[in-house]
Amino acid sequence: TFHVLPGVVKYEKPKHRIFLFLKYRILQRKALRNAASIACVSTNLLSAIPRRYQDKARFIPHGVDTTFWDPALASPAEAPAKAGREYILCVGAHGLDRMLLTEFVRANPTRQFVIVGLRQQLEPFPNIRYLYNISDEALRDLYACAALLIRPLQFATANNSVLEALSMGKTI
């Protein structure tokens, strides 16, 4: 799949932004040159591919399996044991705006948060529970019992957690 590293990504240290951008561009050009085909999950990504590689590129819409991410298939009795009382769910780390999430948690000290898949934790908050390496079935249960999904993003073309939560009937 083809991804664009946005120039607006706010890394905490500006030096790292330049290094990561250059490293990314070099790897991206090599990958595009050697790829037999290129899948783009959005039309804006398709238009961002350099002209000389356009013949290899195809738009494939990002999607979610709505037969799996169905609230009727969830086992809600399992989720509270994993998560605690009513909670706000955040799933995934890619593109996450950690500063905005931190501010949201800080602004809601009486709410419980369950964060799935974030290896590098935010600053210590007593109202956050971190979960890792859970099955899709367990994640479906968490969606079913969550009050809502919060997924602050710095960048994204599509996002599985947003699509999964929508399929589960959750407010984003």
PDB file of C-alpha atoms in Angstrom:
ATOM      1  CA  THR A   1       0.000   0.000   0.000  1.00  0.00           C
ATOM      2  CA  PHE A   2       1.091   3.551  -0.634  1.00  0.00           C
ATOM      3  CA  HIS A   3       1.232   6.082   2.198  1.00  0.00           C
ATOM      4  CA  VAL A   4       2.229   9.723   2.302  1.00  0.00           C
ATOM      5  CA  LEU A   5       4.044  11.081   5.325  1.00  0.00           C
ATOM      6  CA  PRO A   6       2.386  14.460   5.875  1.00  0.00           C
ATOM      7  CA  GLY A   7       4.639  17.477   6.260  1.00  0.00           C
ATOM      8  CA  VAL A   8       2.288  18.687   9.000  1.00  0.00           C
ATOM      9  CA  VAL A   9       3.034  15.842  11.409  1.00  0.00           C
ATOM     10  CA  LYS A  10       4.093  17.416  14.682  1.00  0.00           C
ATOM     11  CA  TYR A  11       6.940  15.345  16.038  1.00  0.00           C
ATOM     12  CA  GLU A  12       8.109  16.375  19.462  1.00  0.00           C
ATOM     13  CA  LYS A  13      11.649  17.092  18.231  1.00  0.00           C
ATOM     14  CA  PRO A  14      11.971  18.983  14.890  1.00  0.00           C
ATOM     15  CA  LYS A  15      15.306  17.276  14.067  1.00  0.00           C
ATOM     16  CA  HIS A  16      13.540  13.913  14.053  1.00  0.00           C
ATOM     17  CA  ARG A  17      10.921  15.171  11.616  1.00  0.00           C
ATOM     18  CA  ILE A  18      13.523  15.992   8.972  1.00  0.00           C
ATOM     19  CA  PHE A  19      15.403  12.721   9.471  1.00  0.00           C
ATOM     20  CA  LEU A  20      12.222  10.621   9.350  1.00  0.00           C
ATOM     21  CA  PHE A  21      10.938  12.458   6.301  1.00  0.00           C
ATOM     22  CA  LEU A  22      14.186  11.920   4.352  1.00  0.00           C
ATOM     23  CA  LYS A  23      14.429   8.272   5.393  1.00  0.00           C
ATOM     24  CA  TYR A  24      10.792   7.760   4.436  1.00  0.00           C
ATOM     25  CA  ARG A  25      11.163   9.421   1.014  1.00  0.00           C
ATOM     26  CA  ILE A  26      14.218   7.321   0.139  1.00  0.00           C
ATOM     27  CA  LEU A  27      12.477   4.078   1.151  1.00  0.00           C
ATOM     28  CA  GLN A  28       9.281   5.134  -0.597  1.00  0.00           C
ATOM     29  CA  ARG A  29      11.024   5.830  -3.909  1.00  0.00           C
ATOM     30  CA  LYS A  30      12.823   2.487  -3.774  1.00  0.00           C
ATOM     31  CA  ALA A  31       9.567   0.668  -2.983  1.00  0.00           C
ATOM     32  CA  LEU A  32       7.677   2.425  -5.795  1.00  0.00           C
ATOM     33  CA  ARG A  33      10.425   1.651  -8.294  1.00  0.00           C
ATOM     34  CA  ASN A  34      10.470  -2.071  -7.379  1.00  0.00           C
ATOM     35  CA  ALA A  35       6.729  -2.635  -6.849  1.00  0.00           C
ATOM     36  CA  ALA A  36       4.789  -4.767  -9.315  1.00  0.00           C
ATOM     37  CA  SER A  37       1.616  -2.941  -8.277  1.00  0.00           C
ATOM     38  CA  ILE A  38       0.636  -0.226  -5.817  1.00  0.00           C
ATOM     39  CA  ALA A  39      -2.572  -0.248  -3.755  1.00  0.00           C
ATOM     40  CA  CYS A  40      -3.943   3.116  -2.628  1.00  0.00           C
ATOM     41  CA  VAL A  41      -6.723   3.231  -0.024  1.00  0.00           C
ATOM     42  CA  SER A  42      -7.825   6.747  -0.961  1.00  0.00           C
ATOM     43  CA  THR A  43      -8.060   8.808  -4.118  1.00  0.00           C
ATOM     44  CA  ASN A  44      -5.873  11.544  -2.613  1.00  0.00           C
ATOM     45  CA  LEU A  45      -3.085   8.959  -2.184  1.00  0.00           C
ATOM     46  CA  LEU A  46      -3.571   7.826  -5.757  1.00  0.00           C
ATOM     47  CA  SER A  47      -3.106  11.405  -6.942  1.00  0.00           C
ATOM     48  CA  ALA A  48       0.033  11.769  -4.770  1.00  0.00           C
ATOM     49  CA  ILE A  49       1.889   8.988  -6.575  1.00  0.00           C
ATOM     50  CA  PRO A  50       4.579  10.349  -8.872  1.00  0.00           C
ATOM     51  CA  ARG A  51       3.463  10.332 -12.513  1.00  0.00           C
ATOM     52  CA  ARG A  52       6.060   7.755 -13.615  1.00  0.00           C
ATOM     53  CA  TYR A  53       4.446   5.126 -11.305  1.00  0.00           C
ATOM     54  CA  GLN A  54       0.773   5.880 -12.052  1.00  0.00           C
ATOM     55  CA  ASP A  55       0.390   2.856 -14.376  1.00  0.00           C
ATOM     56  CA  LYS A  56       1.166   0.523 -11.423  1.00  0.00           C
ATOM     57  CA  ALA A  57      -1.310   2.193  -9.060  1.00  0.00           C
ATOM     58  CA  ARG A  58      -4.878   1.117  -8.272  1.00  0.00           C
ATOM     59  CA  PHE A  59      -7.458   2.570  -5.895  1.00  0.00           C
ATOM     60  CA  ILE A  60      -8.789  -0.049  -3.495  1.00  0.00           C
ATOM     61  CA  PRO A  61     -11.335   1.397  -1.027  1.00  0.00           C
ATOM     62  CA  HIS A  62     -10.596   0.874   2.630  1.00  0.00           C
ATOM     63  CA  GLY A  63     -13.247  -1.280   4.250  1.00  0.00           C
ATOM     64  CA  VAL A  64     -14.322  -3.278   7.256  1.00  0.00           C
ATOM     65  CA  ASP A  65     -15.990  -6.671   7.650  1.00  0.00           C
ATOM     66  CA  THR A  66     -19.451  -5.678   8.877  1.00  0.00           C
ATOM     67  CA  THR A  67     -20.405  -9.329   9.317  1.00  0.00           C
ATOM     68  CA  PHE A  68     -17.770  -9.582  12.083  1.00  0.00           C
ATOM     69  CA  TRP A  69     -17.988  -6.062  13.549  1.00  0.00           C
ATOM     70  CA  ASP A  70     -21.657  -6.513  14.407  1.00  0.00           C
ATOM     71  CA  PRO A  71     -22.981  -5.617  17.880  1.00  0.00           C
ATOM     72  CA  ALA A  72     -25.305  -8.644  17.783  1.00  0.00           C
ATOM     73  CA  LEU A  73     -22.243 -10.940  17.807  1.00  0.00           C
ATOM     74  CA  ALA A  74     -20.585  -9.285  20.798  1.00  0.00           C
ATOM     75  CA  SER A  75     -20.452 -10.792  24.274  1.00  0.00           C
ATOM     76  CA  PRO A  76     -20.848  -7.599  26.313  1.00  0.00           C
ATOM     77  CA  ALA A  77     -20.657  -9.453  29.628  1.00  0.00           C
ATOM     78  CA  GLU A  78     -16.973 -10.112  28.881  1.00  0.00           C
ATOM     79  CA  ALA A  79     -15.944  -6.496  28.215  1.00  0.00           C
ATOM     80  CA  PRO A  80     -16.645  -4.898  31.627  1.00  0.00           C
ATOM     81  CA  ALA A  81     -14.329  -7.405  33.304  1.00  0.00           C
ATOM     82  CA  LYS A  82     -11.589  -6.384  30.886  1.00  0.00           C
ATOM     83  CA  ALA A  83     -12.219  -2.673  31.044  1.00  0.00           C
ATOM     84  CA  GLY A  84     -13.912  -1.607  34.265  1.00  0.00           C
ATOM     85  CA  ARG A  85     -16.960   0.638  34.516  1.00  0.00           C
ATOM     86  CA  GLU A  86     -18.415   2.600  31.558  1.00  0.00           C
ATOM     87  CA  TYR A  87     -15.503   3.825  29.482  1.00  0.00           C
ATOM     88  CA  ILE A  88     -14.341   5.809  26.500  1.00  0.00           C
ATOM     89  CA  LEU A  89     -12.391   3.617  24.095  1.00  0.00           C
ATOM     90  CA  CYS A  90      -9.304   4.501  22.045  1.00  0.00           C
ATOM     91  CA  VAL A  91      -7.936   1.837  19.686  1.00  0.00           C
ATOM     92  CA  GLY A  92      -4.606   1.936  17.843  1.00  0.00           C
ATOM     93  CA  ALA A  93      -1.455   4.021  17.811  1.00  0.00           C
ATOM     94  CA  HIS A  94      -0.739   4.772  14.127  1.00  0.00           C
ATOM     95  CA  GLY A  95      -1.139   8.479  13.479  1.00  0.00           C
ATOM     96  CA  LEU A  96      -2.388   9.064  17.019  1.00  0.00           C
ATOM     97  CA  ASP A  97      -2.278  12.641  18.268  1.00  0.00           C
ATOM     98  CA  ARG A  98      -0.910  11.797  21.711  1.00  0.00           C
ATOM     99  CA  MET A  99      -0.968  15.405  22.923  1.00  0.00           C
ATOM    100  CA  LEU A 100      -4.649  15.834  22.085  1.00  0.00           C
ATOM    101  CA  LEU A 101      -5.519  12.492  23.685  1.00  0.00           C
ATOM    102  CA  THR A 102      -3.579  13.483  26.813  1.00  0.00           C
ATOM    103  CA  GLU A 103      -5.451  16.780  27.019  1.00  0.00           C
ATOM    104  CA  PHE A 104      -8.797  15.018  26.543  1.00  0.00           C
ATOM    105  CA  VAL A 105      -8.047  12.551  29.347  1.00  0.00           C
ATOM    106  CA  ARG A 106      -6.848  15.391  31.590  1.00  0.00           C
ATOM    107  CA  ALA A 107     -10.058  17.360  30.882  1.00  0.00           C
ATOM    108  CA  ASN A 108     -12.215  14.338  31.840  1.00  0.00           C
ATOM    109  CA  PRO A 109     -10.802  13.066  35.150  1.00  0.00           C
ATOM    110  CA  THR A 110     -14.068  11.385  36.201  1.00  0.00           C
ATOM    111  CA  ARG A 111     -14.330   9.309  33.022  1.00  0.00           C
ATOM    112  CA  GLN A 112     -12.723   5.895  32.607  1.00  0.00           C
ATOM    113  CA  PHE A 113     -10.589   5.339  29.467  1.00  0.00           C
ATOM    114  CA  VAL A 114      -9.534   2.083  27.857  1.00  0.00           C
ATOM    115  CA  ILE A 115      -6.657   2.420  25.399  1.00  0.00           C
ATOM    116  CA  VAL A 116      -5.889  -0.577  23.205  1.00  0.00           C
ATOM    117  CA  GLY A 117      -2.559  -1.104  21.477  1.00  0.00           C
ATOM    118  CA  LEU A 118      -0.611   1.935  22.660  1.00  0.00           C
ATOM    119  CA  ARG A 119       2.794   0.610  23.748  1.00  0.00           C
ATOM    120  CA  GLN A 120       4.257   3.905  24.917  1.00  0.00           C
ATOM    121  CA  GLN A 121       1.843   5.042  27.599  1.00  0.00           C
ATOM    122  CA  LEU A 122       0.687   8.584  28.145  1.00  0.00           C
ATOM    123  CA  GLU A 123       1.639  10.331  31.356  1.00  0.00           C
ATOM    124  CA  PRO A 124       0.308   8.477  34.416  1.00  0.00           C
ATOM    125  CA  PHE A 125      -3.445   8.839  34.802  1.00  0.00           C
ATOM    126  CA  PRO A 126      -5.446   6.762  37.308  1.00  0.00           C
ATOM    127  CA  ASN A 127      -8.438   6.664  34.934  1.00  0.00           C
ATOM    128  CA  ILE A 128      -6.687   4.856  32.028  1.00  0.00           C
ATOM    129  CA  ARG A 129      -6.509   1.120  31.532  1.00  0.00           C
ATOM    130  CA  TYR A 130      -4.128  -0.105  28.818  1.00  0.00           C
ATOM    131  CA  LEU A 131      -4.791  -3.350  26.955  1.00  0.00           C
ATOM    132  CA  TYR A 132      -2.449  -5.113  24.512  1.00  0.00           C
ATOM    133  CA  ASN A 133      -2.522  -8.183  22.304  1.00  0.00           C
ATOM    134  CA  ILE A 134      -6.241  -8.812  22.570  1.00  0.00           C
ATOM    135  CA  SER A 135      -8.200 -10.930  20.116  1.00  0.00           C
ATOM    136  CA  ASP A 136     -10.574  -9.432  17.573  1.00  0.00           C
ATOM    137  CA  GLU A 137     -13.442 -11.010  19.511  1.00  0.00           C
ATOM    138  CA  ALA A 138     -12.307  -9.286  22.725  1.00  0.00           C
ATOM    139  CA  LEU A 139     -11.967  -6.005  20.842  1.00  0.00           C
ATOM    140  CA  ARG A 140     -15.494  -6.420  19.479  1.00  0.00           C
ATOM    141  CA  ASP A 141     -16.726  -6.883  23.064  1.00  0.00           C
ATOM    142  CA  LEU A 142     -14.924  -3.704  24.110  1.00  0.00           C
ATOM    143  CA  TYR A 143     -16.533  -1.738  21.279  1.00  0.00           C
ATOM    144  CA  ALA A 144     -19.950  -3.114  22.259  1.00  0.00           C
ATOM    145  CA  CYS A 145     -19.705  -1.783  25.826  1.00  0.00           C
ATOM    146  CA  ALA A 146     -17.872   1.472  25.189  1.00  0.00           C
ATOM    147  CA  ALA A 147     -19.713   4.749  25.593  1.00  0.00           C
ATOM    148  CA  LEU A 148     -17.891   6.060  22.504  1.00  0.00           C
ATOM    149  CA  LEU A 149     -14.640   5.869  20.547  1.00  0.00           C
ATOM    150  CA  ILE A 150     -12.125   8.681  20.621  1.00  0.00           C
ATOM    151  CA  ARG A 151      -9.404   8.503  17.988  1.00  0.00           C
ATOM    152  CA  PRO A 152      -7.540  11.811  17.699  1.00  0.00           C
ATOM    153  CA  LEU A 153      -5.413  11.588  14.564  1.00  0.00           C
ATOM    154  CA  GLN A 154      -2.558  13.688  13.251  1.00  0.00           C
ATOM    155  CA  PHE A 155      -3.029  12.134   9.814  1.00  0.00           C
ATOM    156  CA  ALA A 156      -4.959   9.326   8.167  1.00  0.00           C
ATOM    157  CA  THR A 157      -6.532   8.339   4.892  1.00  0.00           C
ATOM    158  CA  ALA A 158      -8.739   5.774   6.563  1.00  0.00           C
ATOM    159  CA  ASN A 159      -8.698   4.137   9.944  1.00  0.00           C
ATOM    160  CA  ASN A 160      -9.800   0.630  10.893  1.00  0.00           C
ATOM    161  CA  SER A 161     -10.804   1.546  14.447  1.00  0.00           C
ATOM    162  CA  VAL A 162     -13.115   4.297  13.201  1.00  0.00           C
ATOM    163  CA  LEU A 163     -14.722   1.946  10.667  1.00  0.00           C
ATOM    164  CA  GLU A 164     -15.026  -0.859  13.229  1.00  0.00           C
ATOM    165  CA  ALA A 165     -16.628   1.463  15.795  1.00  0.00           C
ATOM    166  CA  LEU A 166     -19.089   2.791  13.202  1.00  0.00           C
ATOM    167  CA  SER A 167     -19.990  -0.771  12.252  1.00  0.00           C
ATOM    168  CA  MET A 168     -20.615  -1.459  15.958  1.00  0.00           C
ATOM    169  CA  GLY A 169     -22.957   1.570  16.135  1.00  0.00           C
ATOM    170  CA  LYS A 170     -20.657   3.687  18.285  1.00  0.00           C
ATOM    171  CA  THR A 171     -20.356   7.440  18.431  1.00  0.00           C
ATOM    172  CA  ILE A 172     -16.965   8.672  17.241  1.00  0.00           C
TER     173      ILE A 172
END
